[in-house]
Tab-separated table of C-alpha atoms in Angstrom:
chain	number	residue	atom	x	y	z
A	7	MET	CA	0.000	0.000	0.000
A	8	HIS	CA	1.319	3.449	-0.875
A	9	VAL	CA	2.337	5.455	2.215
A	10	ARG	CA	0.890	8.936	2.302
A	11	ASP	CA	3.168	11.959	2.599
A	12	THR	CA	3.313	12.712	6.350
A	13	ALA	CA	2.845	16.427	5.588
A	14	ASN	CA	-0.702	15.568	4.480
A	15	ALA	CA	-1.371	12.934	7.139
A	16	MET	CA	-4.517	13.128	9.260
A	17	ARG	CA	-4.964	12.639	12.962
A	18	VAL	CA	-7.882	10.212	13.375
A	19	ILE	CA	-9.830	9.213	16.479
A	20	LEU	CA	-11.505	5.843	15.911
A	21	VAL	CA	-14.271	5.002	18.383
A	22	SER	CA	-15.280	1.355	18.696
A	23	TYR	CA	-16.670	-0.468	21.706
A	24	HIS	CA	-14.782	-3.616	20.647
A	25	PHE	CA	-11.125	-3.634	19.636
A	26	PRO	CA	-8.405	-6.327	19.820
A	27	PRO	CA	-7.539	-8.197	21.936
A	28	ASP	CA	-11.287	-8.199	22.602
A	29	PRO	CA	-12.358	-11.596	21.140
A	30	ALA	CA	-15.720	-10.258	19.923
A	31	VAL	CA	-16.201	-10.459	16.162
A	32	GLY	CA	-17.024	-6.736	16.267
A	33	SER	CA	-13.357	-5.986	16.917
A	34	LEU	CA	-12.148	-7.312	13.548
A	35	ARG	CA	-13.407	-4.531	11.288
A	36	PRO	CA	-12.180	-1.619	13.462
A	37	GLN	CA	-8.785	-3.335	13.587
A	38	SER	CA	-8.665	-3.449	9.772
A	39	VAL	CA	-9.652	0.224	9.486
A	40	ALA	CA	-7.110	1.355	12.096
A	41	ALA	CA	-4.321	-0.689	10.477
A	42	ALA	CA	-5.126	0.679	7.010
A	43	LEU	CA	-5.109	4.266	8.270
A	44	ALA	CA	-1.823	3.769	10.119
A	45	ALA	CA	-0.193	2.085	7.111
A	46	GLN	CA	-1.182	5.105	5.028
A	47	GLY	CA	0.767	7.356	7.393
A	48	HIS	CA	-2.126	8.719	9.430
A	49	THR	CA	-1.979	8.998	13.222
A	50	VAL	CA	-4.638	6.775	14.776
A	51	VAL	CA	-5.939	6.867	18.350
A	52	VAL	CA	-8.599	4.292	19.241
A	53	VAL	CA	-11.135	4.852	22.020
A	54	THR	CA	-12.557	1.535	23.209
A	55	ALA	CA	-14.062	-0.239	26.225
A	56	ARG	CA	-11.881	-1.628	28.980
A	57	LEU	CA	-11.567	-5.421	29.059
A	58	PRO	CA	-11.892	-7.433	32.299
A	59	GLY	CA	-8.659	-7.272	34.248
A	60	GLU	CA	-7.247	-4.290	32.338
A	61	THR	CA	-5.736	-1.398	34.256
A	62	GLY	CA	-4.512	2.045	33.313
A	63	GLU	CA	-5.729	4.323	30.550
A	64	TRP	CA	-3.717	3.032	27.581
A	65	ARG	CA	-3.410	-0.360	25.933
A	66	THR	CA	0.092	-1.202	24.725
A	67	ARG	CA	0.478	-2.172	21.082
A	68	ALA	CA	3.496	-2.767	18.883
A	69	ASP	CA	2.047	-1.317	15.660
A	70	GLY	CA	2.082	2.356	16.644
A	71	ILE	CA	-1.698	2.596	17.057
A	72	ARG	CA	-2.539	4.225	20.380
A	73	VAL	CA	-5.495	2.720	22.243
A	74	ARG	CA	-7.271	4.723	24.951
A	75	ILE	CA	-9.379	2.439	27.128
A	76	VAL	CA	-12.369	3.675	29.127
A	77	GLN	CA	-14.529	2.064	31.782
A	78	PRO	CA	-18.212	2.097	30.720
A	79	LEU	CA	-20.540	3.435	33.379
A	80	PRO	CA	-23.374	1.265	34.702
A	81	GLY	CA	-26.239	1.809	32.280
A	82	PRO	CA	-30.001	1.528	32.897
A	83	ARG	CA	-29.709	-2.181	32.100
A	84	GLU	CA	-27.237	-2.821	34.929
A	85	LEU	CA	-29.066	-0.558	37.404
A	86	TRP	CA	-32.354	-2.326	36.717
A	87	ALA	CA	-30.614	-5.681	37.135
A	88	GLN	CA	-29.234	-4.581	40.503
A	89	ILE	CA	-32.749	-3.774	41.662
A	90	LYS	CA	-33.975	-7.154	40.408
A	91	SER	CA	-31.033	-9.018	41.965
A	92	ARG	CA	-31.921	-7.709	45.436
A	93	ARG	CA	-35.125	-9.709	45.190
A	94	ARG	CA	-33.192	-12.905	44.441
A	95	THR	CA	-31.376	-15.037	46.978
A	96	THR	CA	-28.742	-16.283	44.513
A	97	GLY	CA	-27.121	-15.198	41.280
A	98	SER	CA	-24.899	-12.325	40.232
A	99	THR	CA	-26.064	-9.091	38.623
A	100	SER	CA	-24.871	-10.304	35.211
A	101	GLU	CA	-26.794	-13.562	35.657
A	102	THR	CA	-29.880	-11.556	36.620
A	103	VAL	CA	-29.502	-9.452	33.442
A	104	ALA	CA	-29.322	-12.543	31.242
A	105	ALA	CA	-32.141	-14.370	32.994
A	106	THR	CA	-34.507	-11.399	33.064
A	107	GLU	CA	-33.886	-10.236	29.504
A	108	GLY	CA	-34.027	-13.782	28.143
A	109	ASP	CA	-37.364	-14.303	29.846
A	110	VAL	CA	-38.722	-10.992	28.562
A	111	ALA	CA	-37.562	-11.676	24.999
A	112	ARG	CA	-39.264	-15.076	24.894
A	113	ARG	CA	-42.749	-14.089	26.029
A	114	SER	CA	-45.285	-11.314	25.806
A	115	VAL	CA	-44.971	-8.747	28.577
A	116	PRO	CA	-47.201	-6.004	30.005
A	117	THR	CA	-47.131	-2.672	28.183
A	118	TRP	CA	-45.415	-0.891	31.069
A	119	LYS	CA	-42.598	-3.436	31.127
A	120	ARG	CA	-42.097	-3.228	27.370
A	121	TYR	CA	-41.967	0.569	27.677
A	122	LEU	CA	-39.378	0.272	30.449
A	123	TYR	CA	-37.180	-2.193	28.569
A	124	SER	CA	-37.402	-0.186	25.356
A	125	PHE	CA	-35.624	2.698	27.091
A	126	ILE	CA	-33.175	0.425	28.879
A	127	TRP	CA	-32.163	-0.739	25.372
A	128	LEU	CA	-32.080	2.731	23.749
A	129	PRO	CA	-30.307	2.524	21.378
A	130	ASP	CA	-28.792	-0.699	22.803
A	131	ASP	CA	-27.419	-2.088	26.053
A	132	ARG	CA	-24.109	-0.186	25.899
A	133	GLN	CA	-25.230	3.366	26.777
A	134	GLY	CA	-22.726	3.383	29.631
A	135	PHE	CA	-19.949	3.622	27.039
A	136	ILE	CA	-21.167	6.992	25.733
A	137	PRO	CA	-20.121	9.387	28.566
A	138	PRO	CA	-16.557	8.105	29.185
A	139	ALA	CA	-15.858	7.586	25.479
A	140	ALA	CA	-17.121	11.053	24.559
A	141	TRP	CA	-15.087	12.600	27.393
A	142	ALA	CA	-11.893	10.723	26.436
A	143	ALA	CA	-12.327	11.651	22.773
A	144	SER	CA	-12.938	15.309	23.727
A	145	MET	CA	-9.663	15.353	25.666
A	146	LEU	CA	-7.866	13.877	22.648
A	147	VAL	CA	-9.424	16.527	20.403
A	148	ARG	CA	-7.414	19.129	22.315
A	149	GLU	CA	-4.271	17.591	20.812
A	150	GLY	CA	-5.707	18.226	17.356
A	151	VAL	CA	-7.879	15.959	15.217
A	152	ASP	CA	-8.963	15.876	11.573
A	153	LEU	CA	-11.481	13.040	11.635
A	154	ILE	CA	-13.702	11.053	13.997
A	155	TYR	CA	-14.465	7.518	12.784
A	156	THR	CA	-17.149	5.521	14.632
A	157	SER	CA	-17.867	1.851	13.984
A	158	ALA	CA	-21.149	0.248	15.074
A	159	PRO	CA	-22.789	-1.811	16.490
A	160	PRO	CA	-23.251	-1.152	19.318
A	161	PHE	CA	-24.933	2.014	18.060
A	162	SER	CA	-24.136	3.860	21.278
A	163	THR	CA	-20.772	4.306	19.537
A	164	HIS	CA	-22.417	6.507	16.890
A	165	LEU	CA	-23.868	8.698	19.619
A	166	VAL	CA	-20.288	9.487	20.662
A	167	GLY	CA	-19.627	10.634	17.083
A	168	LEU	CA	-22.890	12.558	16.980
A	169	LEU	CA	-21.956	14.468	20.138
A	170	LEU	CA	-18.480	15.337	18.853
A	171	ARG	CA	-19.812	16.394	15.458
A	172	THR	CA	-22.600	18.508	16.984
A	173	PHE	CA	-20.604	20.296	19.671
A	174	ARG	CA	-17.090	20.281	18.225
A	175	GLY	CA	-17.843	20.430	14.491
A	176	ILE	CA	-15.327	17.678	13.736
A	177	ARG	CA	-15.514	15.835	10.418
A	178	TRP	CA	-17.135	12.469	11.076
A	179	VAL	CA	-17.350	9.113	9.304
A	180	ALA	CA	-20.029	6.679	10.555
A	181	GLU	CA	-19.581	2.998	9.752
A	182	PHE	CA	-22.477	0.511	9.812
A	183	ARG	CA	-21.614	-3.159	10.202
A	184	ASP	CA	-25.294	-3.995	10.854
A	185	PRO	CA	-28.620	-2.250	10.224
A	186	TRP	CA	-29.718	0.105	13.013
A	187	THR	CA	-33.467	0.762	13.101
A	188	ASP	CA	-33.992	-1.947	10.474
A	189	ASN	CA	-32.418	-4.610	12.681
A	190	PRO	CA	-34.822	-7.592	12.585
A	191	TRP	CA	-33.275	-9.273	15.631
A	192	LYS	CA	-34.044	-6.733	18.336
A	193	PRO	CA	-36.884	-8.399	20.305
A	194	ASP	CA	-40.262	-6.667	20.220
A	195	ALA	CA	-40.229	-6.702	24.030
A	196	PHE	CA	-37.346	-4.207	23.889
A	197	LYS	CA	-39.143	-1.782	21.561
A	198	SER	CA	-41.934	0.748	21.932
A	199	ALA	CA	-43.379	3.437	19.655
A	200	ALA	CA	-41.597	6.115	21.688
A	201	SER	CA	-38.185	4.397	21.691
A	202	LEU	CA	-38.410	3.613	17.964
A	203	SER	CA	-39.239	7.244	17.218
A	204	ILE	CA	-36.177	8.393	19.148
A	205	GLU	CA	-33.932	5.818	17.499
A	206	ARG	CA	-35.124	6.820	14.025
A	207	TRP	CA	-34.365	10.450	14.866
A	208	LEU	CA	-30.874	9.535	16.103
A	209	GLU	CA	-30.270	7.491	12.971
A	210	SER	CA	-31.471	10.325	10.717
A	211	ARG	CA	-29.175	12.814	12.483
A	212	THR	CA	-26.278	10.422	12.017
A	213	LEU	CA	-26.995	10.054	8.300
A	214	ALA	CA	-27.403	13.819	7.916
A	215	LEU	CA	-24.291	14.938	9.805
A	216	ALA	CA	-21.730	12.281	8.909
A	217	ALA	CA	-19.421	13.403	6.108
A	218	ARG	CA	-19.306	9.779	4.952
A	219	THR	CA	-21.570	6.846	5.748
A	220	VAL	CA	-19.809	3.523	5.220
A	221	SER	CA	-21.723	0.240	4.959
A	222	VAL	CA	-20.082	-3.174	4.946
A	223	THR	CA	-22.691	-4.711	2.604
A	224	ASP	CA	-24.776	-3.626	-0.368
A	225	GLY	CA	-27.975	-4.465	1.526
A	226	ILE	CA	-27.203	-2.140	4.451
A	227	HIS	CA	-26.112	0.514	1.958
A	228	ARG	CA	-29.445	0.332	0.113
A	229	GLN	CA	-31.439	0.579	3.353
A	230	LEU	CA	-29.522	3.605	4.620
A	231	SER	CA	-29.212	5.517	1.358
A	232	ALA	CA	-32.983	5.196	0.827
A	233	LYS	CA	-33.454	7.329	3.958
A	234	VAL	CA	-31.757	10.428	2.555
A	235	SER	CA	-32.299	12.646	-0.470
A	236	PRO	CA	-30.786	11.583	-3.819
A	237	SER	CA	-28.300	14.448	-3.635
A	238	ALA	CA	-26.958	13.157	-0.290
A	239	ARG	CA	-26.343	9.602	-1.503
A	240	SER	CA	-22.956	10.460	-2.966
A	241	ARG	CA	-21.668	10.503	0.635
A	242	PHE	CA	-22.616	6.841	1.069
A	243	LEU	CA	-20.329	3.989	0.049
A	244	VAL	CA	-19.846	0.252	0.480
A	245	VAL	CA	-16.572	-1.106	1.857
A	246	ARG	CA	-16.720	-4.840	2.493
A	247	ASN	CA	-14.922	-6.533	5.366
A	248	GLY	CA	-13.060	-8.460	2.727
A	249	ILE	CA	-10.816	-11.499	2.470
A	250	GLN	CA	-7.639	-11.137	4.489
A	251	ARG	CA	-5.755	-13.763	2.485
A	252	VAL	CA	-6.520	-15.734	-0.675
A	253	LEU	CA	-4.804	-19.122	-0.688
A	254	PRO	CA	-3.439	-20.635	-3.903
A	255	PRO	CA	-5.483	-23.401	-5.541
A	256	ARG	CA	-4.971	-26.886	-4.145
A	257	ALA	CA	-2.722	-29.211	-6.053
A	258	GLU	CA	-4.496	-31.683	-8.286
A	259	GLY	CA	-4.605	-35.268	-7.108
A	260	PRO	CA	-6.824	-37.871	-5.466
A	261	ALA	CA	-8.961	-36.522	-2.650
A	262	PRO	CA	-7.816	-37.645	0.801
A	263	GLN	CA	-10.048	-39.814	2.940
A	264	PRO	CA	-12.210	-39.214	4.855
A	265	PHE	CA	-14.132	-36.381	3.194
A	266	ARG	CA	-14.057	-33.567	5.784
A	267	ILE	CA	-16.979	-31.178	6.369
A	268	LEU	CA	-16.466	-28.316	8.840
A	269	TYR	CA	-18.641	-25.757	10.621
A	270	ILE	CA	-17.167	-23.066	12.896
A	271	GLY	CA	-19.363	-20.772	14.970
A	272	THR	CA	-22.480	-20.853	17.130
A	273	PHE	CA	-25.933	-22.280	16.535
A	274	TYR	CA	-28.280	-19.380	17.308
A	275	LEU	CA	-30.996	-17.197	15.720
A	276	ASN	CA	-31.864	-19.067	12.480
A	277	ARG	CA	-28.660	-21.102	12.377
A	278	ASP	CA	-30.336	-24.456	12.873
A	279	PRO	CA	-28.143	-27.413	11.828
A	280	THR	CA	-30.981	-29.959	11.944
A	281	PRO	CA	-31.902	-29.889	8.201
A	282	PHE	CA	-28.233	-30.430	7.328
A	283	LEU	CA	-27.907	-33.297	9.824
A	284	GLN	CA	-31.063	-34.985	8.551
A	285	ALA	CA	-29.817	-34.735	4.963
A	286	LEU	CA	-26.387	-36.003	6.022
A	287	ALA	CA	-27.955	-39.034	7.720
A	288	ARG	CA	-29.864	-39.946	4.548
A	289	VAL	CA	-26.744	-39.576	2.359
A	290	ARG	CA	-24.777	-41.658	4.832
A	291	ARG	CA	-27.362	-44.488	4.777
A	292	ARG	CA	-27.853	-44.352	1.010
A	293	HIS	CA	-24.133	-44.727	0.265
A	294	ASP	CA	-23.184	-46.794	3.342
A	295	LEU	CA	-20.586	-44.251	4.461
A	296	GLY	CA	-18.514	-44.803	7.585
A	297	PRO	CA	-15.876	-42.766	9.420
A	298	GLN	CA	-13.304	-43.866	6.849
A	299	GLN	CA	-15.245	-42.012	4.145
A	300	LEU	CA	-16.857	-39.091	6.025
A	301	ALA	CA	-15.947	-36.823	8.966
A	302	VAL	CA	-18.000	-33.804	10.084
A	303	THR	CA	-16.700	-31.410	12.757
A	304	PHE	CA	-18.623	-28.676	14.570
A	305	VAL	CA	-16.333	-26.154	16.285
A	306	GLY	CA	-17.622	-23.597	18.792
A	307	HIS	CA	-20.890	-23.387	20.745
A	308	CYS	CA	-22.510	-26.127	18.729
A	309	ARG	CA	-23.882	-28.688	21.175
A	310	GLN	CA	-27.173	-26.832	21.626
A	311	PHE	CA	-29.614	-24.780	19.548
A	312	ASP	CA	-32.695	-23.011	20.948
A	313	GLU	CA	-32.772	-25.276	24.042
A	314	ARG	CA	-32.375	-28.395	21.875
A	315	ARG	CA	-29.404	-30.708	22.360
A	316	ILE	CA	-27.735	-31.034	18.959
A	317	ASP	CA	-25.356	-33.710	20.225
A	318	ARG	CA	-28.424	-35.816	21.095
A	319	GLU	CA	-29.879	-35.254	17.621
A	320	VAL	CA	-26.590	-36.450	16.164
A	321	SER	CA	-26.862	-39.591	18.265
A	322	ASP	CA	-30.537	-40.133	17.403
A	323	LEU	CA	-29.698	-39.870	13.694
A	324	GLY	CA	-26.976	-42.492	14.025
A	325	LEU	CA	-24.176	-40.062	13.195
A	326	ASP	CA	-22.063	-40.435	16.337
A	327	ASP	CA	-19.181	-42.059	14.511
A	328	VAL	CA	-18.931	-39.432	11.749
A	329	VAL	CA	-19.861	-36.201	13.580
A	330	SER	CA	-17.689	-34.700	16.330
A	331	PHE	CA	-17.809	-31.522	18.443
A	332	ARG	CA	-14.979	-29.242	19.527
A	333	ASP	CA	-15.152	-26.217	21.781
A	334	TRP	CA	-13.730	-22.853	20.710
A	335	VAL	CA	-10.165	-22.975	19.419
A	336	PRO	CA	-7.663	-20.135	18.800
A	337	HIS	CA	-8.141	-18.255	15.539
A	338	ASP	CA	-4.986	-19.698	13.964
A	339	THR	CA	-6.148	-23.215	14.810
A	340	ALA	CA	-9.560	-22.471	13.296
A	341	LEU	CA	-7.930	-21.303	10.048
A	342	GLU	CA	-5.863	-24.479	9.939
A	343	LEU	CA	-8.990	-26.598	10.358
A	344	ILE	CA	-10.691	-24.661	7.561
A	345	ARG	CA	-7.778	-25.185	5.190
A	346	GLU	CA	-7.750	-28.932	5.883
A	347	SER	CA	-11.451	-29.324	5.029
A	348	ASP	CA	-13.138	-30.399	1.808
A	349	LEU	CA	-16.510	-28.684	2.329
A	350	LEU	CA	-17.372	-25.720	4.580
A	351	LEU	CA	-20.838	-25.356	6.079
A	352	LEU	CA	-22.315	-21.850	6.326
A	353	LEU	CA	-25.611	-21.206	8.151
A	354	ALA	CA	-26.719	-17.594	7.663
A	355	ARG	CA	-30.506	-17.462	7.440
A	356	GLY	CA	-32.303	-14.425	8.793
A	357	GLN	CA	-29.501	-12.067	7.692
A	358	PRO	CA	-30.722	-10.754	4.331
A	359	THR	CA	-28.568	-7.597	4.395
A	360	GLN	CA	-25.586	-8.940	6.361
A	361	VAL	CA	-22.578	-11.116	5.558
A	362	PRO	CA	-20.880	-13.156	8.288
A	363	ASN	CA	-17.145	-12.505	8.578
A	364	LYS	CA	-16.776	-16.257	8.400
A	365	LEU	CA	-17.889	-16.169	4.757
A	366	TYR	CA	-14.848	-14.094	3.805
A	367	GLU	CA	-12.507	-16.465	5.638
A	368	TYR	CA	-14.159	-19.368	3.852
A	369	LEU	CA	-13.898	-17.684	0.436
A	370	GLY	CA	-10.177	-17.069	0.834
A	371	THR	CA	-9.490	-20.803	1.072
A	372	ARG	CA	-11.168	-21.563	-2.303
A	373	ILE	CA	-12.798	-24.583	-0.612
A	374	PRO	CA	-16.409	-25.213	-1.714
A	375	ILE	CA	-19.068	-23.846	0.647
A	376	LEU	CA	-22.439	-25.427	1.383
A	377	ALA	CA	-24.487	-22.379	2.337
A	378	SER	CA	-27.970	-22.232	3.852
A	379	VAL	CA	-28.852	-18.578	3.230
A	380	ASP	CA	-31.747	-16.181	2.641
A	381	GLU	CA	-33.327	-16.152	-0.784
A	382	ASN	CA	-31.787	-13.230	-2.697
A	383	GLY	CA	-29.969	-12.206	0.497
A	384	GLU	CA	-26.512	-10.646	0.524
A	385	SER	CA	-24.655	-13.921	1.137
A	386	ALA	CA	-26.601	-15.741	-1.585
A	387	VAL	CA	-25.914	-12.990	-4.128
A	388	MET	CA	-22.189	-12.967	-3.339
A	389	LEU	CA	-21.841	-16.753	-3.534
A	390	ARG	CA	-23.724	-16.991	-6.812
A	391	GLU	CA	-21.740	-14.086	-8.225
A	392	ILE	CA	-18.350	-15.569	-7.401
A	393	GLY	CA	-19.340	-19.134	-8.308
A	394	GLY	CA	-17.962	-22.500	-7.223
A	395	HIS	CA	-20.265	-23.055	-4.232
A	396	TYR	CA	-23.525	-24.773	-3.241
A	397	VAL	CA	-26.217	-22.216	-2.369
A	398	MET	CA	-29.326	-23.481	-0.553
A	399	GLU	CA	-31.970	-20.722	-0.540
A	400	ALA	CA	-34.623	-23.209	0.617
A	401	GLU	CA	-34.177	-25.789	3.372
A	402	GLU	CA	-35.387	-28.673	1.233
A	403	PRO	CA	-33.715	-31.903	2.354
A	404	ALA	CA	-33.405	-33.171	-1.207
A	405	LEU	CA	-31.401	-30.084	-2.235
A	406	ILE	CA	-29.029	-30.418	0.715
A	407	GLU	CA	-28.588	-34.150	0.076
A	408	ARG	CA	-27.814	-33.500	-3.582
A	409	ALA	CA	-25.248	-30.839	-2.694
A	410	ILE	CA	-23.473	-33.155	-0.231
A	411	GLU	CA	-23.386	-35.936	-2.819
A	412	GLN	CA	-22.047	-33.606	-5.498
A	413	ALA	CA	-19.353	-32.285	-3.181
A	414	MET	CA	-18.296	-35.846	-2.362
A	415	THR	CA	-18.431	-36.765	-6.082
A	416	LEU	CA	-21.192	-39.254	-5.326
A	417	ALA	CA	-23.382	-37.480	-7.887
A	418	PRO	CA	-22.679	-35.399	-11.009
A	419	GLY	CA	-22.949	-31.618	-11.113
A	420	ARG	CA	-20.132	-30.141	-9.043
A	421	PRO	CA	-19.772	-26.329	-9.370
A	422	GLY	CA	-16.862	-24.706	-11.170
A	423	THR	CA	-14.086	-22.590	-9.692
A	424	PRO	CA	-14.488	-19.155	-8.068
A	425	ASP	CA	-14.151	-15.981	-10.148
A	426	GLU	CA	-10.531	-14.853	-9.730
A	427	ALA	CA	-11.282	-11.193	-10.471
A	428	LEU	CA	-13.879	-11.077	-7.690
A	429	LEU	CA	-11.563	-12.835	-5.244
A	430	GLU	CA	-9.070	-10.048	-5.896
A	431	GLU	CA	-11.710	-7.291	-5.673
A	432	TRP	CA	-12.977	-8.632	-2.363
A	433	ARG	CA	-9.560	-8.655	-0.693
A	434	THR	CA	-9.462	-6.607	2.502
A	435	SER	CA	-6.514	-4.583	1.204
A	436	VAL	CA	-8.463	-3.545	-1.901
A	437	GLN	CA	-11.542	-2.668	0.155
A	438	MET	CA	-9.505	-0.624	2.641
A	439	GLN	CA	-7.885	1.324	-0.197
A	440	ARG	CA	-11.379	2.165	-1.404
A	441	LEU	CA	-12.185	3.451	2.079
A	442	LEU	CA	-9.018	5.528	2.315
A	443	SER	CA	-9.618	7.103	-1.082
A	444	ALA	CA	-13.074	8.208	0.084
A	445	ILE	CA	-12.233	9.614	3.506
A	446	GLU	CA	-8.974	11.344	2.568
A	447	THR	CA	-10.777	13.719	0.186
């Protein structure tokens, strides 16, 4: 990457609740943005939330990026949980939060309680980050700053940018990794007409005042740009998370045995593995496959889905000898497991405008992907566009069975190879250069 002349370098404050070594997936994109800015010769100071056990005000890094850590204040969520916990004989405040909110999200609640929870979650459950982050950023502004860059979710992060833009007049870039008011996964029990009205106003102010609005997918971009006038849409752009590394094609030769299928992640929301397991069981019986021919590994929080025991389903389907479970492994180990696989399972239903980061890691390996995704959703469009993968837009067992058989060469019709030009276009380095070109002008 070309290094910018230091005489024209910017001083950037990047605000993100999550930032490495925070293990949350939300830390990956801010890390890429900060690294790209620093590599271009800009001075980058990150304002982020303190991790458990951290002390001091600064996080030491070897790459020259300064990281100012702040302690979020107790928000309405924690204060309400403290009140609730006093009525319990056991359990910590955090356990009370999880138990109470989980119970509320699963059932209908009285109007007054919905109204209360809607403001506890306005705009999310990280409001306690806003005051210390805004204060820390304001102190850094005194040293001189050219740009504030906020990355969300949580969307409380954007409120830090909104405050600095409103009261300090600093140029601001707002990045959306998820939809805000269009988020389909915020439970109805945490929403009310009043809270939604306030959130829409906050979102509209963000879209109006940000010098650039960056979306990580085309779907989020379309939703947000539709909320502003046509003349304002030139300030909106798409910068994908991208593929960190594209591996060379595998050497030709006989496929090793057993055929290895891998899933890494968590079974939650609409990520139900049962249709895949049922199809796998039928393929296994039809072709009399044993552990010498087939090995499926689930890595992560995969033993349960929506209060159902997936390991028991595996046993009930007679798949114990070909399906195994592993708990979370370090990122490097996960990448090694991916590269050793023959088919990668992606479950991404209920995310029509979003793309899991895992998809980019999968794409970089060139290994075929068996994807259960939304019809015409962002992931489906990308996979069909790049080619070489099995895209299941309907959970029909026959389609999944056919895809497994094709991948294992038990049936004709395997897909071709991925589009090399798109693999290059979707590299993280290319996407970050697109971002830099937009925000440096």
